[in-house]
Amino acid sequence: MTRIAALPRSSLHLAFLAHNAPPLDHVLYRDARLADAIEAAYPGKGIYLGREGRLPRRPLAAWRQIRANRAYYKAVRGQVEPLALDRLILFLEAEPLELSIQHWFEGELELWEEGLSHYVDLTSPVWYGARGLIQIASGFYPRGAMYRRADRSRFTVKDRYDKGGLSLPLPTRAPPQDAVCFVGSPLVEDGLISRGRLVQGLRTIAAVSPYPIRYLPHPREDLAALRAALALCPGASLAAEPFGIGPHAAAHGYRAFVAPVSTALLDLGAYSDSLFVPALFGQARMHRALSGWEHNPVATAGGPDDLERFFAR
């Protein structure tokens, strides 16, 4: 009998498993916030792997944490190998834990879509390289750490748009109201743009939009700072709860959905009513990546003129 496990990292990954996976023997996880959802969907099958720790400021404590981080991957191997798995479904290809697994797991590996970044490189190789150097210095798994992509020939790849093999049911959408949903991303929190650049981009959209803008925040965005930024953007305000694109779209209707960059525009499935606008936030690389993606179902605006044409429709 084939023994199958998966290593989901988010609620989106759990949704993919619910609608596409064969019966699973085990569900591995390292994010404690997923524990309840995994237990509800797969009673008794969840296996918590823990995770690396951040370095404290004190030198001796930091050295101890580096040693603990280096030992973490061996500990995970000690948990997983006795399961005698034949197939393992991963969602992240080049994170330290997944990289370590790729280098010792002898069964079949599948790589399933983890969102928009599965298809396109949204940030530069320098960004990933710098991130990898910091991880290596912190004791994270070093092999392949400085690269965005793993060797995909090692996997059977499944996704919604390029390779196929995966699907998701589209969320229910409330009847459209005279408002535009701006789907937020943690661009400021990730150091990709300044708060001022966020305000500038929102002002541009609000000036062109025939409808008020409702900003739907990403879970990692700083809500207090976001409210202060929105106060500087006439015509824009924080969206009403619930947050999360599925529940939110079911509760609140919109004429259009706009985002600098967000998997939510794929998950929503309202392709003709959706638009990526990274260039309006100074993200030329993201614009090139999204506009150059052959199977992108969502249009990408290169500037205010594209935005005006979108709203004119």
CSV table of C-alpha atoms in Angstrom, one decimal:
chain,number,residue,atom,x,y,z
A,1,MET,CA,0.0,0.0,0.0
A,2,THR,CA,1.3,3.4,-1.0
A,3,ARG,CA,2.0,5.7,2.0
A,4,ILE,CA,1.5,9.4,1.2
A,5,ALA,CA,2.1,12.5,3.3
A,6,ALA,CA,2.0,16.2,2.6
A,7,LEU,CA,3.7,19.3,4.1
A,8,PRO,CA,1.3,22.2,3.8
A,9,ARG,CA,2.4,25.7,4.9
A,10,SER,CA,-0.8,27.7,4.6
A,11,SER,CA,-4.6,27.5,4.5
A,12,LEU,CA,-4.3,27.7,0.6
A,13,HIS,CA,-2.2,24.5,0.7
A,14,LEU,CA,-4.8,22.8,2.9
A,15,ALA,CA,-7.5,23.8,0.4
A,16,PHE,CA,-5.5,22.3,-2.5
A,17,LEU,CA,-5.1,19.1,-0.5
A,18,ALA,CA,-8.8,19.0,0.3
A,19,HIS,CA,-9.8,19.1,-3.3
A,20,ASN,CA,-7.0,17.3,-5.1
A,21,ALA,CA,-5.1,14.9,-2.8
A,22,PRO,CA,-5.6,11.2,-2.5
A,23,PRO,CA,-6.2,9.9,1.0
A,24,LEU,CA,-3.2,11.0,3.2
A,25,ASP,CA,-1.5,8.9,5.8
A,26,HIS,CA,0.2,11.9,7.5
A,27,VAL,CA,0.1,15.6,7.4
A,28,LEU,CA,3.4,17.2,8.4
A,29,TYR,CA,3.4,20.8,9.6
A,30,ARG,CA,5.6,23.3,11.2
A,31,ASP,CA,3.3,26.3,11.7
A,32,ALA,CA,1.3,25.8,14.9
A,33,ARG,CA,-1.5,28.1,13.7
A,34,LEU,CA,-2.5,25.3,11.2
A,35,ALA,CA,-2.8,22.7,14.0
A,36,ASP,CA,-6.6,23.0,14.5
A,37,ALA,CA,-7.4,23.0,10.8
A,38,ILE,CA,-5.3,20.0,10.2
A,39,GLU,CA,-6.8,18.1,13.1
A,40,ALA,CA,-10.3,19.0,11.8
A,41,ALA,CA,-9.6,17.8,8.3
A,42,TYR,CA,-7.2,14.9,9.1
A,43,PRO,CA,-8.0,13.7,12.6
A,44,GLY,CA,-5.0,12.1,14.3
A,45,LYS,CA,-2.8,12.4,11.2
A,46,GLY,CA,-1.0,15.7,11.9
A,47,ILE,CA,2.7,15.5,12.9
A,48,TYR,CA,4.2,18.7,14.2
A,49,LEU,CA,7.8,19.2,13.0
A,50,GLY,CA,8.6,22.4,14.9
A,51,ARG,CA,10.8,25.1,13.3
A,52,GLU,CA,14.1,26.9,13.4
A,53,GLY,CA,14.4,29.8,15.9
A,54,ARG,CA,15.4,33.4,15.5
A,55,LEU,CA,18.8,34.4,17.0
A,56,PRO,CA,18.7,36.3,20.3
A,57,ARG,CA,20.9,39.4,20.6
A,58,ARG,CA,23.2,37.9,23.3
A,59,PRO,CA,26.2,36.2,21.6
A,60,LEU,CA,26.2,33.1,23.7
A,61,ALA,CA,22.5,32.6,23.4
A,62,ALA,CA,22.8,33.3,19.7
A,63,TRP,CA,25.4,30.6,19.3
A,64,ARG,CA,23.2,28.1,21.1
A,65,GLN,CA,20.4,28.9,18.8
A,66,ILE,CA,22.6,28.5,15.7
A,67,ARG,CA,23.5,25.0,17.0
A,68,ALA,CA,19.8,24.2,17.6
A,69,ASN,CA,18.9,25.4,14.1
A,70,ARG,CA,21.6,23.2,12.5
A,71,ALA,CA,20.3,20.2,14.5
A,72,TYR,CA,16.7,20.8,13.6
A,73,TYR,CA,16.9,19.2,10.1
A,74,LYS,CA,18.4,16.0,11.5
A,75,ALA,CA,15.6,15.9,14.1
A,76,VAL,CA,13.0,16.3,11.3
A,77,ARG,CA,14.6,13.5,9.3
A,78,GLY,CA,14.4,11.3,12.5
A,79,GLN,CA,10.6,12.0,12.6
A,80,VAL,CA,9.9,11.4,9.0
A,81,GLU,CA,12.1,8.5,7.9
A,82,PRO,CA,10.3,6.0,10.2
A,83,LEU,CA,7.0,6.8,8.5
A,84,ALA,CA,8.3,4.9,5.4
A,85,LEU,CA,6.6,7.2,3.0
A,86,ASP,CA,6.4,6.4,-0.7
A,87,ARG,CA,5.2,9.8,-1.7
A,88,LEU,CA,5.6,13.3,-0.2
A,89,ILE,CA,3.7,16.4,-1.4
A,90,LEU,CA,5.6,19.7,-0.9
A,91,PHE,CA,4.5,23.2,-1.7
A,92,LEU,CA,7.7,25.2,-1.2
A,93,GLU,CA,10.6,24.2,-3.3
A,94,ALA,CA,13.6,26.2,-1.9
A,95,GLU,CA,12.9,26.9,1.7
A,96,PRO,CA,15.5,25.3,4.1
A,97,LEU,CA,13.3,22.6,5.5
A,98,GLU,CA,12.1,21.5,2.0
A,99,LEU,CA,15.6,21.7,0.6
A,100,SER,CA,16.9,19.4,3.3
A,101,ILE,CA,14.1,16.9,2.7
A,102,GLN,CA,14.9,16.8,-1.0
A,103,HIS,CA,18.4,15.7,-0.3
A,104,TRP,CA,17.6,12.6,1.7
A,105,PHE,CA,14.0,11.6,0.9
A,106,GLU,CA,14.1,8.5,-1.4
A,107,GLY,CA,10.4,8.3,-2.4
A,108,GLU,CA,8.5,10.2,-5.0
A,109,LEU,CA,8.3,14.0,-4.5
A,110,GLU,CA,5.5,16.1,-5.8
A,111,LEU,CA,5.7,19.9,-5.9
A,112,TRP,CA,2.3,21.5,-5.8
A,113,GLU,CA,1.5,25.2,-6.5
A,114,GLU,CA,2.0,27.4,-3.5
A,115,GLY,CA,0.6,30.6,-5.1
A,116,LEU,CA,1.7,33.2,-7.5
A,117,SER,CA,5.4,32.7,-6.8
A,118,HIS,CA,5.2,29.2,-8.1
A,119,TYR,CA,4.9,30.6,-11.6
A,120,VAL,CA,7.0,33.8,-11.6
A,121,ASP,CA,10.1,35.3,-9.9
A,122,LEU,CA,8.7,38.4,-8.3
A,123,THR,CA,11.9,39.6,-6.7
A,124,SER,CA,15.5,39.7,-7.8
A,125,PRO,CA,18.1,36.9,-7.4
A,126,VAL,CA,20.1,39.3,-5.2
A,127,TRP,CA,17.2,39.5,-2.8
A,128,TYR,CA,17.0,35.8,-2.5
A,129,GLY,CA,20.8,35.5,-2.2
A,130,ALA,CA,21.0,38.0,0.6
A,131,ARG,CA,18.1,36.3,2.4
A,132,GLY,CA,19.9,32.9,2.0
A,133,LEU,CA,23.2,34.3,3.4
A,134,ILE,CA,21.3,35.5,6.5
A,135,GLN,CA,19.7,32.1,6.9
A,136,ILE,CA,23.0,30.2,6.5
A,137,ALA,CA,24.6,32.5,9.1
A,138,SER,CA,21.7,31.6,11.5
A,139,GLY,CA,22.3,27.9,11.2
A,140,PHE,CA,19.6,27.1,8.6
A,141,TYR,CA,20.1,24.4,6.0
A,142,PRO,CA,22.7,25.8,3.6
A,143,ARG,CA,22.6,23.7,0.5
A,144,GLY,CA,20.7,25.6,-2.2
A,145,ALA,CA,19.7,28.4,0.3
A,146,MET,CA,20.7,31.3,-2.0
A,147,TYR,CA,18.5,30.3,-4.9
A,148,ARG,CA,14.8,30.9,-5.5
A,149,ARG,CA,14.2,27.6,-7.4
A,150,ALA,CA,15.1,24.0,-6.6
A,151,ASP,CA,15.8,21.4,-9.3
A,152,ARG,CA,12.3,20.8,-10.5
A,153,SER,CA,13.4,17.6,-12.4
A,154,ARG,CA,13.4,16.1,-8.9
A,155,PHE,CA,9.6,16.6,-8.7
A,156,THR,CA,6.3,15.7,-10.3
A,157,VAL,CA,5.0,19.3,-10.6
A,158,LYS,CA,1.2,20.1,-10.4
A,159,ASP,CA,-0.5,23.4,-10.5
A,160,ARG,CA,-3.6,25.2,-11.9
A,161,TYR,CA,-2.2,27.1,-14.9
A,162,ASP,CA,1.1,25.8,-16.3
A,163,LYS,CA,1.3,22.1,-15.7
A,164,GLY,CA,-2.2,21.4,-14.7
A,165,GLY,CA,-3.4,18.7,-12.3
A,166,LEU,CA,-4.8,21.0,-9.6
A,167,SER,CA,-8.1,22.8,-9.2
A,168,LEU,CA,-9.9,24.9,-6.5
A,169,PRO,CA,-13.6,25.8,-6.3
A,170,LEU,CA,-14.1,29.5,-6.7
A,171,PRO,CA,-15.5,31.4,-3.7
A,172,THR,CA,-19.0,32.7,-3.7
A,173,ARG,CA,-19.2,36.4,-4.7
A,174,ALA,CA,-21.7,38.8,-3.3
A,175,PRO,CA,-23.6,40.9,-5.9
A,176,PRO,CA,-21.4,43.8,-7.1
A,177,GLN,CA,-21.6,47.1,-5.3
A,178,ASP,CA,-20.1,50.5,-6.4
A,179,ALA,CA,-16.7,49.9,-4.8
A,180,VAL,CA,-13.3,48.5,-5.8
A,181,CYS,CA,-11.5,46.0,-3.7
A,182,PHE,CA,-7.7,46.7,-3.3
A,183,VAL,CA,-6.1,43.4,-2.2
A,184,GLY,CA,-3.1,44.3,-0.1
A,185,SER,CA,0.4,42.7,0.0
A,186,PRO,CA,3.1,43.0,2.7
A,187,LEU,CA,5.4,45.0,0.3
A,188,VAL,CA,6.2,47.5,3.0
A,189,GLU,CA,6.7,44.9,5.7
A,190,ASP,CA,9.1,42.9,3.4
A,191,GLY,CA,11.1,46.1,2.6
A,192,LEU,CA,10.2,46.2,-1.1
A,193,ILE,CA,8.6,49.6,-1.0
A,194,SER,CA,8.3,52.5,1.4
A,195,ARG,CA,5.1,53.5,3.2
A,196,GLY,CA,5.2,56.7,1.1
A,197,ARG,CA,5.4,54.7,-2.1
A,198,LEU,CA,2.3,52.7,-1.0
A,199,VAL,CA,0.4,56.0,-0.4
A,200,GLN,CA,1.5,57.3,-3.8
A,201,GLY,CA,0.2,54.2,-5.6
A,202,LEU,CA,-3.1,54.2,-3.7
A,203,ARG,CA,-3.6,57.9,-4.6
A,204,THR,CA,-3.0,57.2,-8.3
A,205,ILE,CA,-5.6,54.4,-8.2
A,206,ALA,CA,-8.1,56.4,-6.2
A,207,ALA,CA,-7.8,59.3,-8.6
A,208,VAL,CA,-8.6,57.2,-11.6
A,209,SER,CA,-11.3,54.9,-10.1
A,210,PRO,CA,-14.9,55.8,-10.6
A,211,TYR,CA,-15.7,54.0,-7.3
A,212,PRO,CA,-14.3,54.3,-3.7
A,213,ILE,CA,-11.4,52.0,-2.9
A,214,ARG,CA,-11.7,49.4,-0.1
A,215,TYR,CA,-8.3,48.1,1.1
A,216,LEU,CA,-8.4,44.4,2.1
A,217,PRO,CA,-5.2,43.9,4.2
A,218,HIS,CA,-2.8,40.9,4.0
A,219,PRO,CA,-2.4,39.1,7.3
A,220,ARG,CA,1.2,40.3,7.6
A,221,GLU,CA,0.4,44.0,7.1
A,222,ASP,CA,0.7,46.4,10.0
A,223,LEU,CA,-2.9,47.5,10.5
A,224,ALA,CA,-2.1,50.6,12.6
A,225,ALA,CA,0.4,51.9,10.0
A,226,LEU,CA,-2.0,51.0,7.2
A,227,ARG,CA,-4.8,53.0,8.7
A,228,ALA,CA,-2.5,56.0,9.0
A,229,ALA,CA,-1.5,55.6,5.3
A,230,LEU,CA,-5.1,55.3,4.2
A,231,ALA,CA,-5.9,58.5,6.0
A,232,LEU,CA,-3.6,60.2,3.5
A,233,CYS,CA,-5.5,58.7,0.5
A,234,PRO,CA,-8.9,60.4,-0.3
A,235,GLY,CA,-11.3,57.9,-1.7
A,236,ALA,CA,-9.6,54.9,0.0
A,237,SER,CA,-10.4,53.2,3.3
A,238,LEU,CA,-10.0,49.9,5.1
A,239,ALA,CA,-12.3,47.2,3.9
A,240,ALA,CA,-14.9,45.8,6.3
A,241,GLU,CA,-14.3,42.4,8.0
A,242,PRO,CA,-14.1,39.5,7.4
A,243,PHE,CA,-10.7,39.6,5.9
A,244,GLY,CA,-9.4,36.9,3.6
A,245,ILE,CA,-10.5,37.0,0.0
A,246,GLY,CA,-12.9,34.1,0.1
A,247,PRO,CA,-15.0,35.1,3.1
A,248,HIS,CA,-14.7,38.8,2.2
A,249,ALA,CA,-15.9,38.4,-1.4
A,250,ALA,CA,-18.8,36.3,-0.1
A,251,ALA,CA,-19.8,39.1,2.3
A,252,HIS,CA,-19.1,42.2,0.2
A,253,GLY,CA,-19.6,42.8,-3.5
A,254,TYR,CA,-17.3,44.8,-5.7
A,255,ARG,CA,-17.1,46.1,-9.3
A,256,ALA,CA,-13.4,45.3,-9.6
A,257,PHE,CA,-10.4,43.8,-7.8
A,258,VAL,CA,-7.0,45.4,-7.9
A,259,ALA,CA,-3.7,44.3,-6.4
A,260,PRO,CA,0.0,45.1,-6.8
A,261,VAL,CA,0.7,41.4,-6.6
A,262,SER,CA,-1.5,38.8,-4.9
A,263,THR,CA,-2.4,35.1,-5.3
A,264,ALA,CA,-5.9,36.2,-4.1
A,265,LEU,CA,-6.6,37.5,-7.7
A,266,LEU,CA,-6.1,33.9,-8.9
A,267,ASP,CA,-8.1,32.3,-6.1
A,268,LEU,CA,-11.0,34.7,-6.7
A,269,GLY,CA,-11.4,33.6,-10.3
A,270,ALA,CA,-12.9,37.0,-11.4
A,271,TYR,CA,-10.3,37.3,-14.1
A,272,SER,CA,-12.1,39.9,-16.3
A,273,ASP,CA,-12.8,42.1,-13.3
A,274,SER,CA,-9.3,41.9,-11.8
A,275,LEU,CA,-6.0,43.7,-12.5
A,276,PHE,CA,-2.4,43.5,-11.3
A,277,VAL,CA,-0.8,46.9,-10.8
A,278,PRO,CA,2.8,46.5,-9.5
A,279,ALA,CA,4.2,49.2,-11.8
A,280,LEU,CA,2.0,51.8,-10.0
A,281,PHE,CA,4.0,51.0,-6.9
A,282,GLY,CA,7.4,51.1,-8.5
A,283,GLN,CA,7.8,47.4,-9.0
A,284,ALA,CA,9.0,47.2,-12.6
A,285,ARG,CA,10.4,43.6,-12.1
A,286,MET,CA,7.1,42.3,-10.8
A,287,HIS,CA,5.3,44.0,-13.8
A,288,ARG,CA,7.7,42.3,-16.3
A,289,ALA,CA,7.2,38.9,-14.6
A,290,LEU,CA,3.4,39.1,-14.5
A,291,SER,CA,3.0,40.6,-17.9
A,292,GLY,CA,5.4,38.0,-19.4
A,293,TRP,CA,3.8,35.0,-17.8
A,294,GLU,CA,2.1,33.2,-20.7
A,295,HIS,CA,-0.7,31.6,-18.7
A,296,ASN,CA,-1.5,34.6,-16.5
A,297,PRO,CA,-5.3,34.9,-16.4
A,298,VAL,CA,-5.3,38.4,-14.9
A,299,ALA,CA,-4.3,41.5,-16.9
A,300,THR,CA,-1.4,43.6,-15.8
A,301,ALA,CA,-1.4,47.4,-15.9
A,302,GLY,CA,1.8,49.2,-17.0
A,303,GLY,CA,0.6,52.6,-15.9
A,304,PRO,CA,-2.4,55.0,-15.2
A,305,ASP,CA,-3.5,54.7,-18.9
A,306,ASP,CA,-4.0,50.9,-18.6
A,307,LEU,CA,-5.8,51.5,-15.3
A,308,GLU,CA,-8.1,54.1,-16.9
A,309,ARG,CA,-9.0,51.6,-19.8
A,310,PHE,CA,-9.7,48.9,-17.2
A,311,PHE,CA,-12.1,51.0,-15.3
A,312,ALA,CA,-13.7,52.3,-18.5
A,313,ARG,CA,-14.8,48.7,-19.3
